[in-house]
Amino acid sequence: KNVIKSTSETPLLNEAKKYKTADEFVKAQGDTLYHGGTADIKDIQLGKSNFQKTFYMSENPKYAKSYGGNKSSLNEIVLDDNAKMADLRKPSNELISQIREKIAPKETGKMIKIQKPDGTFIEVPEKTGGKINAIFSIDTIIQGIKDGKAHFAELPEVKQTLRELGYDGQITQESKYGANYGVWNKNIIKTKSQLIDIWNKANKKVSLPKSKK
């Protein structure tokens, strides 16, 4: 899946006219995922996220709702069928190689001297570039990703790399109860209510205010 379906309102309005019901239109747009929050979401705003502007969802409604607490609202979110998602539950060797290439510093071919605590010097290869995490080594991060560990796959350095590789989001799993769908391209997700509103508009099914008795 390499092409992302346009999510501007005009193309969706035209597409919505092809369906007899709003439910048929919603199902045709993609898979339904769930997001637990403190209020019903009318418009998805990535800038309000506490997770590096990543909007998280799950295919398991109970698991998703647990993140918002007992009083959270469960929001139905439709993920575009053509979204380019990096599945890091069991990543391919090719994807792992691409991530390593991006985050690992490169040797320049030169040697630099580093002074040891005892005052003597040693020569080590000079390296430049890459995205280095202060806590984990590159090898530790890559091995964690290979093992399908969400903690490593969701590091900011890895997310940025996936963005640069053209991905709209990632799929990870830290719990047996459900997967985490993290999206940073808001154009590939819409709330179910947004899609129903588009269908209603396209088919002129506008809700009129109730008359006062």
Coordinates of N, CA, C and O in Angstrom, one line a residue, residues 33-37 39-41 60-66 71-76:
L33 N -10.9 1.5 14.4 CA -10.1 1.4 15.6 C -10.8 2.2 16.7 O -11.8 2.9 16.5
Y34 N -10.2 2.1 17.9 CA -10.8 2.8 19.0 C -9.8 3.6 19.8 O -8.6 3.2 20.0
H35 N -10.3 4.7 20.4 CA -9.4 5.6 21.2 C -10.2 6.0 22.4 O -11.3 6.5 22.3
G36 N -9.6 5.8 23.6 CA -10.2 6.2 24.8 C -9.8 7.5 25.2 O -8.6 7.8 25.3
G37 N -10.7 8.4 25.5 CA -10.4 9.8 25.9 C -11.3 10.3 27.0 O -12.3 9.7 27.4
A39 N -13.2 13.0 26.4 CA -14.4 13.6 25.8 C -14.5 13.0 24.4 O -13.6 12.5 23.8
D40 N -15.7 13.1 23.8 CA -16.0 12.6 22.5 C -15.2 13.5 21.5 O -15.2 14.8 21.6
I41 N -14.4 12.9 20.6 CA -13.6 13.7 19.7 C -14.4 14.1 18.5 O -15.0 13.2 17.8
N60 N -8.9 -3.2 19.9 CA -9.6 -3.7 21.0 C -10.3 -2.6 21.8 O -9.6 -1.8 22.4
P61 N -11.6 -2.4 21.7 CA -12.3 -1.3 22.4 C -12.1 -1.2 23.9 O -11.9 -0.2 24.5
K62 N -12.1 -2.4 24.6 CA -11.9 -2.4 26.0 C -10.5 -1.9 26.4 O -10.3 -1.2 27.4
Y63 N -9.5 -2.4 25.6 CA -8.1 -2.0 25.9 C -7.9 -0.5 25.6 O -7.3 0.2 26.4
A64 N -8.5 0.0 24.6 CA -8.4 1.4 24.2 C -9.1 2.3 25.3 O -8.5 3.3 25.7
K65 N -10.2 1.8 25.8 CA -11.0 2.6 26.8 C -10.2 2.7 28.1 O -10.3 3.6 28.9
S66 N -9.4 1.6 28.4 CA -8.7 1.6 29.7 C -7.7 2.7 29.8 O -7.4 3.1 30.9
K71 N -14.2 6.8 33.4 CA -15.2 7.8 32.8 C -14.8 8.2 31.4 O -15.4 9.2 30.9
S72 N -13.9 7.5 30.8 CA -13.5 7.9 29.5 C -14.6 7.6 28.4 O -15.4 6.7 28.6
S73 N -14.5 8.3 27.3 CA -15.4 8.1 26.2 C -14.7 7.3 25.2 O -13.4 7.4 25.0
L74 N -15.4 6.3 24.5 CA -14.8 5.5 23.5 C -15.1 6.1 22.2 O -16.2 6.2 21.8
N75 N -14.0 6.5 21.4 CA -14.2 7.1 20.1 C -13.9 6.1 19.0 O -12.8 5.4 19.1
E76 N -14.7 6.0 18.0 CA -14.5 5.1 16.9 C -13.7 5.9 15.8 O -14.2 6.9 15.4

